[in-house]
Amino acid sequence: MFKPADLFDLSQTGHAAVFNGCANAWDALKKIKAYVEAHAKPSLPPPGQGGAIIGEQVFIGEGTVVEAGAMIKGPAIIGRNCQIRHNAYIRGDVIVGDNCVVGNSCELKHAVLFNKATVPHFNYVGDSILGHKAHLGAGVKISNVKLVPGNVCVEIEGVPFDTGLRKFGALLGDHTDIGCNAVLNPGSIVGRGAVIYPNVNWRGILPANMIAKNKAEIETVVRRPRET
């Protein structure tokens, strides 16, 4: 499930070329910077730009609205009919597809969003790829650097495989849904249509159409009146 086509519908991005020659989908992370620098061309100011800060090497597609308070440092390529909401921070080497949402207090860095991906509330997305219609709940964080030295490894058939990447957040396949306040640890790979429930601390590989949830049960008790 590590090939680009295993996780992503490459017709749902205008930048499929970034995956050319990639044996594994994470190899595209090594190519994002050069690709964006080569293709990010300045464009006309988008509607609703008042109060936003937009760098010189930023392309913004037709119909996209950038709200006041947003910052796009670039280089970056933003697709058509997107919402870049108040206080969003796009800080370099980012590709955002068409009809995407980058919401309030969200930070994107060195990442690719396929068409209709949504990163709507208080999210961090670094060194990651989000597939078509992938969705992050409020507060989801994608951790992209290990606490200890060394490259991020992915387990293949029980054996750790060195990706060659010191920074590697997550690959989220098409139609994945990550619940509120979940944390995805470095090197997480989530297959198409898979779901991670809220507050889960996820590490590793979740196959397509699977659900990851906490085992802890919620206890319910009778509510008793407090003494006055």
PDB file of N, CA and C in Angstrom, residues 188-224:
ATOM      1  N   SER A 188       3.401   8.037   9.833  1.00  0.00           N
ATOM      2  CA  SER A 188       2.087   7.390   9.821  1.00  0.00           C
ATOM      3  C   SER A 188       1.565   7.287   8.394  1.00  0.00           C
ATOM      4  N   ILE A 189       0.980   6.139   8.072  1.00  0.00           N
ATOM      5  CA  ILE A 189       0.379   5.925   6.757  1.00  0.00           C
ATOM      6  C   ILE A 189      -1.035   5.395   6.967  1.00  0.00           C
ATOM      7  N   VAL A 190      -2.015   6.120   6.441  1.00  0.00           N
ATOM      8  CA  VAL A 190      -3.417   5.785   6.657  1.00  0.00           C
ATOM      9  C   VAL A 190      -4.045   5.496   5.292  1.00  0.00           C
ATOM     10  N   GLY A 191      -4.540   4.274   5.119  1.00  0.00           N
ATOM     11  CA  GLY A 191      -5.063   3.844   3.833  1.00  0.00           C
ATOM     12  C   GLY A 191      -6.370   4.513   3.463  1.00  0.00           C
ATOM     13  N   ARG A 192      -6.757   4.349   2.210  1.00  0.00           N
ATOM     14  CA  ARG A 192      -7.969   4.965   1.694  1.00  0.00           C
ATOM     15  C   ARG A 192      -9.201   4.584   2.512  1.00  0.00           C
ATOM     16  N   GLY A 193     -10.016   5.578   2.820  1.00  0.00           N
ATOM     17  CA  GLY A 193     -11.275   5.328   3.500  1.00  0.00           C
ATOM     18  C   GLY A 193     -11.140   4.947   4.957  1.00  0.00           C
ATOM     19  N   ALA A 194      -9.947   4.991   5.516  1.00  0.00           N
ATOM     20  CA  ALA A 194      -9.756   4.632   6.923  1.00  0.00           C
ATOM     21  C   ALA A 194     -10.137   5.801   7.831  1.00  0.00           C
ATOM     22  N   VAL A 195     -10.445   5.469   9.082  1.00  0.00           N
ATOM     23  CA  VAL A 195     -10.887   6.462  10.066  1.00  0.00           C
ATOM     24  C   VAL A 195     -10.079   6.296  11.346  1.00  0.00           C
ATOM     25  N   ILE A 196      -9.636   7.404  11.898  1.00  0.00           N
ATOM     26  CA  ILE A 196      -9.002   7.415  13.212  1.00  0.00           C
ATOM     27  C   ILE A 196      -9.888   8.247  14.134  1.00  0.00           C
ATOM     28  N   TYR A 197     -10.323   7.636  15.222  1.00  0.00           N
ATOM     29  CA  TYR A 197     -11.259   8.299  16.131  1.00  0.00           C
ATOM     30  C   TYR A 197     -10.589   9.449  16.899  1.00  0.00           C
ATOM     31  N   PRO A 198     -11.400  10.342  17.478  1.00  0.00           N
ATOM     32  CA  PRO A 198     -10.860  11.457  18.250  1.00  0.00           C
ATOM     33  C   PRO A 198      -9.943  10.994  19.389  1.00  0.00           C
ATOM     34  N   ASN A 199      -8.930  11.804  19.658  1.00  0.00           N
ATOM     35  CA  ASN A 199      -8.007  11.637  20.785  1.00  0.00           C
ATOM     36  C   ASN A 199      -7.080  10.434  20.675  1.00  0.00           C
ATOM     37  N   VAL A 200      -7.065   9.767  19.530  1.00  0.00           N
ATOM     38  CA  VAL A 200      -6.163   8.630  19.356  1.00  0.00           C
ATOM     39  C   VAL A 200      -4.749   9.139  19.089  1.00  0.00           C
ATOM     40  N   ASN A 201      -3.779   8.515  19.742  1.00  0.00           N
ATOM     41  CA  ASN A 201      -2.361   8.773  19.483  1.00  0.00           C
ATOM     42  C   ASN A 201      -1.880   7.660  18.556  1.00  0.00           C
ATOM     43  N   TRP A 202      -1.820   7.968  17.244  1.00  0.00           N
ATOM     44  CA  TRP A 202      -1.597   6.915  16.252  1.00  0.00           C
ATOM     45  C   TRP A 202      -0.145   6.860  15.797  1.00  0.00           C
ATOM     46  N   ARG A 203       0.349   5.630  15.660  1.00  0.00           N
ATOM     47  CA  ARG A 203       1.677   5.404  15.105  1.00  0.00           C
ATOM     48  C   ARG A 203       1.626   4.208  14.159  1.00  0.00           C
ATOM     49  N   GLY A 204       2.212   4.328  12.979  1.00  0.00           N
ATOM     50  CA  GLY A 204       2.330   3.179  12.100  1.00  0.00           C
ATOM     51  C   GLY A 204       1.373   3.210  10.925  1.00  0.00           C
ATOM     52  N   ILE A 205       0.956   2.021  10.495  1.00  0.00           N
ATOM     53  CA  ILE A 205       0.199   1.853   9.261  1.00  0.00           C
ATOM     54  C   ILE A 205      -1.219   1.383   9.581  1.00  0.00           C
ATOM     55  N   LEU A 206      -2.207   2.091   9.041  1.00  0.00           N
ATOM     56  CA  LEU A 206      -3.602   1.691   9.166  1.00  0.00           C
ATOM     57  C   LEU A 206      -4.103   1.349   7.766  1.00  0.00           C
ATOM     58  N   PRO A 207      -4.436   0.090   7.511  1.00  0.00           N
ATOM     59  CA  PRO A 207      -4.862  -0.302   6.165  1.00  0.00           C
ATOM     60  C   PRO A 207      -6.161   0.391   5.748  1.00  0.00           C
ATOM     61  N   ALA A 208      -6.449   0.300   4.473  1.00  0.00           N
ATOM     62  CA  ALA A 208      -7.638   0.929   3.908  1.00  0.00           C
ATOM     63  C   ALA A 208      -8.911   0.424   4.579  1.00  0.00           C
ATOM     64  N   ASN A 209      -9.863   1.353   4.776  1.00  0.00           N
ATOM     65  CA  ASN A 209     -11.209   1.046   5.276  1.00  0.00           C
ATOM     66  C   ASN A 209     -11.221   0.450   6.679  1.00  0.00           C
ATOM     67  N   MET A 210     -10.177   0.701   7.449  1.00  0.00           N
ATOM     68  CA  MET A 210     -10.130   0.263   8.846  1.00  0.00           C
ATOM     69  C   MET A 210     -10.406   1.453   9.757  1.00  0.00           C
ATOM     70  N   ILE A 211     -10.782   1.144  11.014  1.00  0.00           N
ATOM     71  CA  ILE A 211     -11.045   2.170  12.018  1.00  0.00           C
ATOM     72  C   ILE A 211     -10.108   1.950  13.200  1.00  0.00           C
ATOM     73  N   ALA A 212      -9.471   3.026  13.656  1.00  0.00           N
ATOM     74  CA  ALA A 212      -8.635   2.977  14.854  1.00  0.00           C
ATOM     75  C   ALA A 212      -9.315   3.780  15.953  1.00  0.00           C
ATOM     76  N   LYS A 213      -9.508   3.148  17.114  1.00  0.00           N
ATOM     77  CA  LYS A 213     -10.146   3.848  18.222  1.00  0.00           C
ATOM     78  C   LYS A 213      -9.560   3.387  19.541  1.00  0.00           C
ATOM     79  N   ASN A 214      -9.694   4.247  20.554  1.00  0.00           N
ATOM     80  CA  ASN A 214      -9.189   3.925  21.877  1.00  0.00           C
ATOM     81  C   ASN A 214      -9.989   2.796  22.506  1.00  0.00           C
ATOM     82  N   LYS A 215      -9.310   1.971  23.303  1.00  0.00           N
ATOM     83  CA  LYS A 215      -9.978   0.862  23.957  1.00  0.00           C
ATOM     84  C   LYS A 215     -10.650   1.261  25.266  1.00  0.00           C
ATOM     85  N   ALA A 216     -10.234   2.384  25.818  1.00  0.00           N
ATOM     86  CA  ALA A 216     -10.745   2.775  27.133  1.00  0.00           C
ATOM     87  C   ALA A 216     -12.261   2.972  27.091  1.00  0.00           C
ATOM     88  N   GLU A 217     -12.948   2.403  28.085  1.00  0.00           N
ATOM     89  CA  GLU A 217     -14.395   2.553  28.164  1.00  0.00           C
ATOM     90  C   GLU A 217     -14.761   3.791  28.974  1.00  0.00           C
ATOM     91  N   ILE A 218     -15.898   4.361  28.648  1.00  0.00           N
ATOM     92  CA  ILE A 218     -16.396   5.513  29.387  1.00  0.00           C
ATOM     93  C   ILE A 218     -17.333   5.024  30.480  1.00  0.00           C
ATOM     94  N   GLU A 219     -17.065   5.437  31.700  1.00  0.00           N
ATOM     95  CA  GLU A 219     -17.902   5.041  32.836  1.00  0.00           C
ATOM     96  C   GLU A 219     -19.015   6.072  33.033  1.00  0.00           C
ATOM     97  N   THR A 220     -20.226   5.595  33.297  1.00  0.00           N
ATOM     98  CA  THR A 220     -21.332   6.495  33.602  1.00  0.00           C
ATOM     99  C   THR A 220     -21.826   6.209  35.012  1.00  0.00           C
ATOM    100  N   VAL A 221     -22.092   7.264  35.762  1.00  0.00           N
ATOM    101  CA  VAL A 221     -22.553   7.128  37.149  1.00  0.00           C
ATOM    102  C   VAL A 221     -23.744   8.043  37.357  1.00  0.00           C
ATOM    103  N   VAL A 222     -24.474   7.785  38.416  1.00  0.00           N
ATOM    104  CA  VAL A 222     -25.630   8.617  38.754  1.00  0.00           C
ATOM    105  C   VAL A 222     -25.150   9.967  39.271  1.00  0.00           C
ATOM    106  N   ARG A 223     -25.762  11.007  38.764  1.00  0.00           N
ATOM    107  CA  ARG A 223     -25.411  12.350  39.239  1.00  0.00           C
ATOM    108  C   ARG A 223     -26.174  12.624  40.527  1.00  0.00           C
ATOM    109  N   ARG A 224     -25.431  12.937  41.589  1.00  0.00           N
ATOM    110  CA  ARG A 224     -26.038  13.205  42.885  1.00  0.00           C
ATOM    111  C   ARG A 224     -26.022  14.701  43.163  1.00  0.00           C
TER     112      ARG A 224
END
